[in-house]
Structure formats: structure tokens, C-alpha cells
mmCIF file of N, CA and C in Angstrom:
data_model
loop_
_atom_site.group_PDB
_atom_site.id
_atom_site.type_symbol
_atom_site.label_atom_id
_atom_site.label_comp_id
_atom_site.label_asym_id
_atom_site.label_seq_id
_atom_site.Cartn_x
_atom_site.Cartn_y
_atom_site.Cartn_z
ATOM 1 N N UNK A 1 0.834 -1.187 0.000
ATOM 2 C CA UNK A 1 0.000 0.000 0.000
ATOM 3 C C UNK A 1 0.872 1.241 0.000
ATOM 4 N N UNK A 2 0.557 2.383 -0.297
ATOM 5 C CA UNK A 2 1.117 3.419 -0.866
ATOM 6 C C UNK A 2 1.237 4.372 0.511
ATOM 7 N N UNK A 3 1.812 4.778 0.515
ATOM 8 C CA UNK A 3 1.834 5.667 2.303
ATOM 9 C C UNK A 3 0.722 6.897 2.349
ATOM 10 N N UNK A 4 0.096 7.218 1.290
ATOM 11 C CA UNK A 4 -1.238 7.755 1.455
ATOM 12 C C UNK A 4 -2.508 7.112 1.682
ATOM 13 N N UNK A 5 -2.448 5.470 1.303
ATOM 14 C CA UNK A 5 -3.673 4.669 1.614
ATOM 15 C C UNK A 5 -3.582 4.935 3.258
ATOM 16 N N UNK A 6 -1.822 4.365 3.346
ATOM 17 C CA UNK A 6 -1.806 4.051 4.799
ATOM 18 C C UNK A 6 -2.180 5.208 5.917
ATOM 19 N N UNK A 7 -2.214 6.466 5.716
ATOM 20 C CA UNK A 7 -2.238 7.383 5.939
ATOM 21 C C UNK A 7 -3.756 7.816 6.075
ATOM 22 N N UNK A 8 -4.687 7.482 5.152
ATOM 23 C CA UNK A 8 -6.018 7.526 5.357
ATOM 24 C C UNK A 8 -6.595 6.328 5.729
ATOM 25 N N UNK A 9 -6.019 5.253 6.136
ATOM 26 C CA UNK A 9 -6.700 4.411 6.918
ATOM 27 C C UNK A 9 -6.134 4.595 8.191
ATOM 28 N N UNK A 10 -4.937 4.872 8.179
ATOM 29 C CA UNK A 10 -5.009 5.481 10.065
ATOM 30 C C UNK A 10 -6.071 6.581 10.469
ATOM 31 N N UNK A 11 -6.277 7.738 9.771
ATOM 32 C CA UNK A 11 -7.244 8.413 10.163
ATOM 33 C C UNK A 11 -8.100 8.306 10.077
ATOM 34 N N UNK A 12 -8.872 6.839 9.248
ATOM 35 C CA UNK A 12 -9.911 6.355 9.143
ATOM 36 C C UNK A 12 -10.308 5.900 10.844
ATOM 37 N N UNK A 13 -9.561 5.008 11.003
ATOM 38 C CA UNK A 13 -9.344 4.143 12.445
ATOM 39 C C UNK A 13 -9.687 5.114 13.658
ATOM 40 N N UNK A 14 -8.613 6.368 13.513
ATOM 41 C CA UNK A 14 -8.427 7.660 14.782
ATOM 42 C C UNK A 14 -10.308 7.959 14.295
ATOM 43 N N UNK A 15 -11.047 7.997 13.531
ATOM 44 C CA UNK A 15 -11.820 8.586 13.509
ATOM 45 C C UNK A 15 -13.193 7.222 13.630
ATOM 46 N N UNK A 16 -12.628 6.282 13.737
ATOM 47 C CA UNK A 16 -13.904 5.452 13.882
ATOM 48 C C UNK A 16 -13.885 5.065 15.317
ATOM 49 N N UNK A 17 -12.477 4.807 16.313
ATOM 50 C CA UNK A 17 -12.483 4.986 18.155
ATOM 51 C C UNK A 17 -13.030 6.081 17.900
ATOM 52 N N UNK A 18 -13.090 7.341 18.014
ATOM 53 C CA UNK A 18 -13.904 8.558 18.341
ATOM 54 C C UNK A 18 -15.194 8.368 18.273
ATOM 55 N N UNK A 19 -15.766 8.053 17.225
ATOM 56 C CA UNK A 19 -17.199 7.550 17.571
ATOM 57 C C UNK A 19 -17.373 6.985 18.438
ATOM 58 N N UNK A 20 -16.856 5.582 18.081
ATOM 59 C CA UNK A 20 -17.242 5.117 19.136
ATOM 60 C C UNK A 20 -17.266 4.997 20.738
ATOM 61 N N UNK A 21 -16.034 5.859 20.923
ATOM 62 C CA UNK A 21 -16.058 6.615 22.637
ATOM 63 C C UNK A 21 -17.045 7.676 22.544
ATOM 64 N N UNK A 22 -17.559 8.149 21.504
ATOM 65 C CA UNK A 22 -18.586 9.089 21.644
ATOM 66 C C UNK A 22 -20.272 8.995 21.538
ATOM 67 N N UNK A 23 -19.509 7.124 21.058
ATOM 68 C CA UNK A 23 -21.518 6.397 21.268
ATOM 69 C C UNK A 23 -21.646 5.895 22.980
ATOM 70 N N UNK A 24 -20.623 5.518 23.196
ATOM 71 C CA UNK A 24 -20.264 5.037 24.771
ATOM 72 C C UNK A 24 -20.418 6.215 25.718
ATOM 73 N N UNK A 25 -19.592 7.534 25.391
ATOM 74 C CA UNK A 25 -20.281 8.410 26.328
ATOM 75 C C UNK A 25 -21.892 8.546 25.885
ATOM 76 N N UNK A 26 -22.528 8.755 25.170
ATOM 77 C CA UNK A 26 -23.978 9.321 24.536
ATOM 78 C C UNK A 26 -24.704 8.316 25.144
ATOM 79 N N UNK A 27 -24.773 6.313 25.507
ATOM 80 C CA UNK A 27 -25.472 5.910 25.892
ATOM 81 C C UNK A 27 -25.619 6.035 27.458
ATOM 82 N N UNK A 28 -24.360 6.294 27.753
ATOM 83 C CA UNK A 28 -24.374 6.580 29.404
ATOM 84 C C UNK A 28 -25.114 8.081 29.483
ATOM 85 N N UNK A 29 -25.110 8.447 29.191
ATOM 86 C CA UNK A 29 -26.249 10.026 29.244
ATOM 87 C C UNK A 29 -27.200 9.748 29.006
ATOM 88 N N UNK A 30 -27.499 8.997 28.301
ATOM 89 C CA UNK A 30 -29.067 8.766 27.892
ATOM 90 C C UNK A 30 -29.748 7.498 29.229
ATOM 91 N N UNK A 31 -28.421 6.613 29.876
ATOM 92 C CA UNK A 31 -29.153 6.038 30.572
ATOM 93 C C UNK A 31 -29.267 6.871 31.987
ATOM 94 N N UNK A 32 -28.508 7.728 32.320
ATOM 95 C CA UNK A 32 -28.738 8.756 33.452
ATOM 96 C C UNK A 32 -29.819 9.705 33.004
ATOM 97 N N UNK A 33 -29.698 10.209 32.285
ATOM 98 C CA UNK A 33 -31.368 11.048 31.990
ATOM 99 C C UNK A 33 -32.165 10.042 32.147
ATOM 100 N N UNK A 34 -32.780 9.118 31.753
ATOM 101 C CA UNK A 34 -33.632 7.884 31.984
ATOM 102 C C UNK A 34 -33.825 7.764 33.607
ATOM 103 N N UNK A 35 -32.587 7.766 34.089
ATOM 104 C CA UNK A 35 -32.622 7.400 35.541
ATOM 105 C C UNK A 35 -33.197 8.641 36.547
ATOM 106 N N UNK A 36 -32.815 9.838 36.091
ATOM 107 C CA UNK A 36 -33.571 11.018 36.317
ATOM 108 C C UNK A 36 -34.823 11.084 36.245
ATOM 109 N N UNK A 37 -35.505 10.638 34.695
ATOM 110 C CA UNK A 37 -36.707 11.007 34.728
ATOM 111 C C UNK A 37 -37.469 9.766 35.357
ATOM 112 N N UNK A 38 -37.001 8.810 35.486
ATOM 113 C CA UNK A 38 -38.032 7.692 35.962
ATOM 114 C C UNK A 38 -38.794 8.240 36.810
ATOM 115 N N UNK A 39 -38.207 8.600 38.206
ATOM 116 C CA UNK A 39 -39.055 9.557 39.312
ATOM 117 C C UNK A 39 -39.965 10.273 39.359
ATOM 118 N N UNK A 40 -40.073 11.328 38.063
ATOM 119 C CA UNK A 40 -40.768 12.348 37.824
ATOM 120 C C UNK A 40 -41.705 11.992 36.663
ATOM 121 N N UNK A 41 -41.856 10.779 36.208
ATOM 122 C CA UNK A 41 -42.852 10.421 35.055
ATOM 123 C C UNK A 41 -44.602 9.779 35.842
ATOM 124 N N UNK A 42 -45.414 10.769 35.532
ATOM 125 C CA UNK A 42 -46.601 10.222 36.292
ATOM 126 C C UNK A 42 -47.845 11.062 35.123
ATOM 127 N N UNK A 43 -48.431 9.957 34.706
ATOM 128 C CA UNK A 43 -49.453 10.525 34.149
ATOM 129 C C UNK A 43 -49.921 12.354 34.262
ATOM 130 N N UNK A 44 -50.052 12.857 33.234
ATOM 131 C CA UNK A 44 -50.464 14.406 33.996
ATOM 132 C C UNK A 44 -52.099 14.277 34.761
ATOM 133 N N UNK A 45 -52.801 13.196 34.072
ATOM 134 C CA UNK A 45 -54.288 13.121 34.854
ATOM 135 C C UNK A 45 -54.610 12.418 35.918
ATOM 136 N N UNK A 46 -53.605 11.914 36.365
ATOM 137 C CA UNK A 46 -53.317 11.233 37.542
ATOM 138 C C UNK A 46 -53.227 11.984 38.691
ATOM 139 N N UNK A 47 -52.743 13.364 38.772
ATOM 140 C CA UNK A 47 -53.201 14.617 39.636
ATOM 141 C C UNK A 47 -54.427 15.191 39.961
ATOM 142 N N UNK A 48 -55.201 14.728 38.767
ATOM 143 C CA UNK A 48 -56.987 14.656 38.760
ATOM 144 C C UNK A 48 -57.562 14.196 39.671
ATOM 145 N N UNK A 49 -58.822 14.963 40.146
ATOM 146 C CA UNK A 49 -59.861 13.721 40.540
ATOM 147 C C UNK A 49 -60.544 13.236 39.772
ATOM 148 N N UNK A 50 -61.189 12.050 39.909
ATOM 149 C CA UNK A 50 -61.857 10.933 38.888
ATOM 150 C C UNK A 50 -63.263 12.224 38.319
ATOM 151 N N UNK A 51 -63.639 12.967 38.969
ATOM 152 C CA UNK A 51 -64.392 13.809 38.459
ATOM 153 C C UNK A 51 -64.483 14.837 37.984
ATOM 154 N N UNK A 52 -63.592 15.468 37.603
ATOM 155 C CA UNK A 52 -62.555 16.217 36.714
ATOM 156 C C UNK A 52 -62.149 15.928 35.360
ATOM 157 N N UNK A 53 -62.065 14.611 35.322
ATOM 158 C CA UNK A 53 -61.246 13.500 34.611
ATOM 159 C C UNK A 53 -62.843 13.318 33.921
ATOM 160 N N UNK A 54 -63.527 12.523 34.366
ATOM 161 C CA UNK A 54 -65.133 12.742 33.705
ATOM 162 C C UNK A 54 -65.633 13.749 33.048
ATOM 163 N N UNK A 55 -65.420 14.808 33.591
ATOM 164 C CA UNK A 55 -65.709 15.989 33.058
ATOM 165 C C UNK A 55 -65.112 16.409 31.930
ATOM 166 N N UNK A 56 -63.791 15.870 31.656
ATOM 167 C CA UNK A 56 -63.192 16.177 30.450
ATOM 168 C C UNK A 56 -63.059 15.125 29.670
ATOM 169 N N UNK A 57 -63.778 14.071 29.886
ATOM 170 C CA UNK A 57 -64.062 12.700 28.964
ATOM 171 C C UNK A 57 -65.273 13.834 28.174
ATOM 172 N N UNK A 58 -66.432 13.993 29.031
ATOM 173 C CA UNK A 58 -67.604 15.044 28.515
ATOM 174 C C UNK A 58 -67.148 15.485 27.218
ATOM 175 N N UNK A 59 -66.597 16.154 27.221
ATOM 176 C CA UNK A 59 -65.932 16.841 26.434
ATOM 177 C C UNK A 59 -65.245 16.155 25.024
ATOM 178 N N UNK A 60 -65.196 15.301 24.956
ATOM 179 C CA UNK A 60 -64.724 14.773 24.017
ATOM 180 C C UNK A 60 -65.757 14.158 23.410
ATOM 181 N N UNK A 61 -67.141 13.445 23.633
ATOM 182 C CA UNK A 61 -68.267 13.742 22.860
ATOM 183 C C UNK A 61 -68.441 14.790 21.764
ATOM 184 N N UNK A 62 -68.719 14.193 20.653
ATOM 185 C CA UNK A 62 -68.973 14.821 19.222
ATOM 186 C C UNK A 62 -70.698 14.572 19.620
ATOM 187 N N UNK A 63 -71.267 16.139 19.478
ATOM 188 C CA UNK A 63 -72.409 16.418 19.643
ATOM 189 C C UNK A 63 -73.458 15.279 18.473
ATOM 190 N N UNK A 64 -74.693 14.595 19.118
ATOM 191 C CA UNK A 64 -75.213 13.620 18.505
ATOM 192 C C UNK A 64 -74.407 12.841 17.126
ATOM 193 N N UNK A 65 -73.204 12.247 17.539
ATOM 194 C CA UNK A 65 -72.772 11.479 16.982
ATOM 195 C C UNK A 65 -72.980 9.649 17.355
ATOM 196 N N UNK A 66 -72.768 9.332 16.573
ATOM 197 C CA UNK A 66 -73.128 7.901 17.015
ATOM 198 C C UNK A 66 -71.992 6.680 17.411
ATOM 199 N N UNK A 67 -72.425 6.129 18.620
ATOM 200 C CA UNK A 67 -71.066 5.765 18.333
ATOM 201 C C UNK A 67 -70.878 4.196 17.441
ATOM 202 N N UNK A 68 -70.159 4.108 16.573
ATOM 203 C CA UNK A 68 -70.189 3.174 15.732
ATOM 204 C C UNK A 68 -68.386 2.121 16.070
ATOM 205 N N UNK A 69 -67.791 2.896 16.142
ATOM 206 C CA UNK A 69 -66.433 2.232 16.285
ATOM 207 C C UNK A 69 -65.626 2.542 17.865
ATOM 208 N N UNK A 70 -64.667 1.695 18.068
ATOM 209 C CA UNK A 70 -63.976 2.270 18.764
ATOM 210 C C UNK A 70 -62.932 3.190 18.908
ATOM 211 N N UNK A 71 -63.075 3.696 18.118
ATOM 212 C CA UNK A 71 -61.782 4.865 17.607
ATOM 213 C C UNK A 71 -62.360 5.890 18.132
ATOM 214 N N UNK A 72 -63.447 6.056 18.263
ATOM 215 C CA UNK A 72 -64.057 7.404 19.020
ATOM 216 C C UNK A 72 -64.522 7.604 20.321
ATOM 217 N N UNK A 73 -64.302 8.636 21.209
ATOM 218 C CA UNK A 73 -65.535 8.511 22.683
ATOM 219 C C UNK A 73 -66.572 8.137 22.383
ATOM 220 N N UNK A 74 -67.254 7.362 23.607
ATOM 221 C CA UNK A 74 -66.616 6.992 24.809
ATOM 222 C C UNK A 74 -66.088 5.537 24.621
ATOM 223 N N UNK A 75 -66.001 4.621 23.841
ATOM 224 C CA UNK A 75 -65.958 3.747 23.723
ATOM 225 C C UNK A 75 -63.914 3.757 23.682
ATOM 226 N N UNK A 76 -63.108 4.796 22.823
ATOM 227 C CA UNK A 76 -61.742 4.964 22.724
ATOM 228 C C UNK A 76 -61.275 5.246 24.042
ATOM 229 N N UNK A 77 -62.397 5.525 25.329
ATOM 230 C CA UNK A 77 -61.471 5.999 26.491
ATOM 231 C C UNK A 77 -61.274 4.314 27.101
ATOM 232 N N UNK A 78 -62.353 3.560 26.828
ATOM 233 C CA UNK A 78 -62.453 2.132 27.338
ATOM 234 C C UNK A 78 -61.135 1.767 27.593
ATOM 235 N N UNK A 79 -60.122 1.879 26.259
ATOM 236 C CA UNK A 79 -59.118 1.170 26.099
ATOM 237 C C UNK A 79 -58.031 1.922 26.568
ATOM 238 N N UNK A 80 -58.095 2.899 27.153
ATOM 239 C CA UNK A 80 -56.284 3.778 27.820
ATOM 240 C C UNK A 80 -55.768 2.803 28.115
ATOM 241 N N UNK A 81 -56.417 2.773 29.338
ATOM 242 C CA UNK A 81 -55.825 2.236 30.658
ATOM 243 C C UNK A 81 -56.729 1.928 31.864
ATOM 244 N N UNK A 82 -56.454 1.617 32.783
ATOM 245 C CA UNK A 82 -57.808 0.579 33.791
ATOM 246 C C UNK A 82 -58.413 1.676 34.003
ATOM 247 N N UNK A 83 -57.649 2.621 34.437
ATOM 248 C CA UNK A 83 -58.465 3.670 35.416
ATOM 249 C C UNK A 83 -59.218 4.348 34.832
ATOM 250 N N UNK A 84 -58.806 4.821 33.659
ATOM 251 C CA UNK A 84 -60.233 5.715 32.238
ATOM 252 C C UNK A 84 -60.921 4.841 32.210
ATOM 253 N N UNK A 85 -60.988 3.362 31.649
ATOM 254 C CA UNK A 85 -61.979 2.830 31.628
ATOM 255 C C UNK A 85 -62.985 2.622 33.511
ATOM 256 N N UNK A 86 -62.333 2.720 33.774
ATOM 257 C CA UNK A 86 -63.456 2.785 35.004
ATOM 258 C C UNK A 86 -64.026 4.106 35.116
ATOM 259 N N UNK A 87 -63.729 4.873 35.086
ATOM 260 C CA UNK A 87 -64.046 6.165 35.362
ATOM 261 C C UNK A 87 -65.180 6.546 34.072
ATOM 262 N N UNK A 88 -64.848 6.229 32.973
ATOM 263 C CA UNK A 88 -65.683 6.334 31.607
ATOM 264 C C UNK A 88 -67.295 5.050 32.108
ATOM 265 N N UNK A 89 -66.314 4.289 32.827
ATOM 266 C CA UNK A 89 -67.908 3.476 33.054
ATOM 267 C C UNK A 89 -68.637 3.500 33.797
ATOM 268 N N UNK A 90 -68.425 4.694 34.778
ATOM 269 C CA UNK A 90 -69.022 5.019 35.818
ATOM 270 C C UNK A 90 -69.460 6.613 35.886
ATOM 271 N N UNK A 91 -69.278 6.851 34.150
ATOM 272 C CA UNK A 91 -69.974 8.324 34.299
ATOM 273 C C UNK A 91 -71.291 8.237 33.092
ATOM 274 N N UNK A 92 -72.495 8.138 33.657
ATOM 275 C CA UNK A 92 -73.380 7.815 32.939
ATOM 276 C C UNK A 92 -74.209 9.137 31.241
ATOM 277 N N UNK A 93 -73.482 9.904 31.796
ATOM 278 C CA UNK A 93 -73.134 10.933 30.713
ATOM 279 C C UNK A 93 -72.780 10.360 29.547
ATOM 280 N N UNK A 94 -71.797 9.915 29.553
ATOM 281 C CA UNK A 94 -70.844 9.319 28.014
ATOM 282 C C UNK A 94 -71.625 8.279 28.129
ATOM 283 N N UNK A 95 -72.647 7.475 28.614
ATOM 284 C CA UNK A 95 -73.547 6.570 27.764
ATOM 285 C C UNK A 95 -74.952 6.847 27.608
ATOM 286 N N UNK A 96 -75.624 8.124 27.781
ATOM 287 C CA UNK A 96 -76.642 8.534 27.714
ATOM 288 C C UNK A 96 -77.938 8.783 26.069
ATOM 289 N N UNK A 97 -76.524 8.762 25.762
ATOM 290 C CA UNK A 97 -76.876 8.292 23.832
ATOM 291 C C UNK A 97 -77.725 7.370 23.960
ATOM 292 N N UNK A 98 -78.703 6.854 23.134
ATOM 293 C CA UNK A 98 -79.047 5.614 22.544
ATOM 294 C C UNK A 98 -79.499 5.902 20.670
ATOM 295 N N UNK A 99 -78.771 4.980 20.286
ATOM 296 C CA UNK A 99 -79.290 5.299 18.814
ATOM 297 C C UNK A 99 -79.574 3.938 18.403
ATOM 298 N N UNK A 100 -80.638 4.176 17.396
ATOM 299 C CA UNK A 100 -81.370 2.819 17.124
ATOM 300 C C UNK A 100 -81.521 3.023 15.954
ATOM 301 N N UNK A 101 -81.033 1.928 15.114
ATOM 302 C CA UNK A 101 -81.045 2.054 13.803
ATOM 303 C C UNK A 101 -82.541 1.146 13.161
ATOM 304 N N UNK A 102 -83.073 1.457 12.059
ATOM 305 C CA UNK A 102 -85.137 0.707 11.255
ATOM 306 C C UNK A 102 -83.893 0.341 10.091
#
């Protein structure tokens, strides 16, 4: 090899350790931020009361719409998580609809 190959594959090398001490520092930061935020990660409606939380299910009702799928209230709150669905099934509002199809 010609002493310029050799020459750009050493600085190939000097420049591929650098990354990679610089993916090694980057995952250790990313697992200390992680470790930081674990503590401080809590639902924001989890500060709610369950009737608060109802109140703004309300709200997500599309005025005389029907409900046909689950992609929409109240039937989309069913599926969050335990606690919407309880709270969605215990507010008789979001099932006060009835539509009947002839």
C-alpha cells in the first residue's frame, strides 16, 4: 500500500475509536437522563380527581354522533388504561346516547 492509503486508513481508524467513545459516552447520558426522569414520570391526569377526569371525557363527545367504532368517545377511552376505563364506566353521561337504527 502506498503511504497515502496508509495514511487515510489510520485516520480512518483515529476517527472510527472517536465515535465510538462518543456512542459510549452518549449511551451513558441517555441512561442517566432515563434514571432522572423515571421519578418524575406520572401521568399528567393522575393529579386529577376521577371527576374532573369525567368531566373532560364530557368533552370529548362529538355532539349527537353515534357511536359506531372504537376509535371514538366513549368507547376509545375504554381502552387507555384501567383507570379511564373505570371512570368512563361510571360516568353515565358518556352513555346517555341511545341510537337505534329501522
Amino acid at each position: 500500500m502506498s503511504s497515502v492509503n496508509l495514511d487515510l486508513r489510520r485516520r480512518l481508524d483515529e476517527v472510527d475509536a472517536s465515535i465510538s467513545e462518543l456512542q459510549a459516552t452518549r449511551w451513558a447520558l441517555v441512561q442517566h437522563l432515563n434514571l432522572a426522569l423515571a421519578g418524575t414520570k406520572r401521568p399528567l391526569l393522575s393529579k386529577f380527581s376521577d371527576e374532573l377526569i369525567a368531566e373532560i371525557f364530557m368533552h370529548c363527545l362529538e355532539p349527537y354522533s353515534r357511536i359506531t367504532t372504537h376509535r371514538y368517545a366513549p368507547m376509545l377511552l375504554l381502552h387507555v388504561c384501567r383507570a379511564w376505563r373505570s371512570i368512563a364506566l361510571s360516568t353515565p353521561g358518556l352513555w346517555a346516547t341511545l341510537n337505534v337504527d329501522f
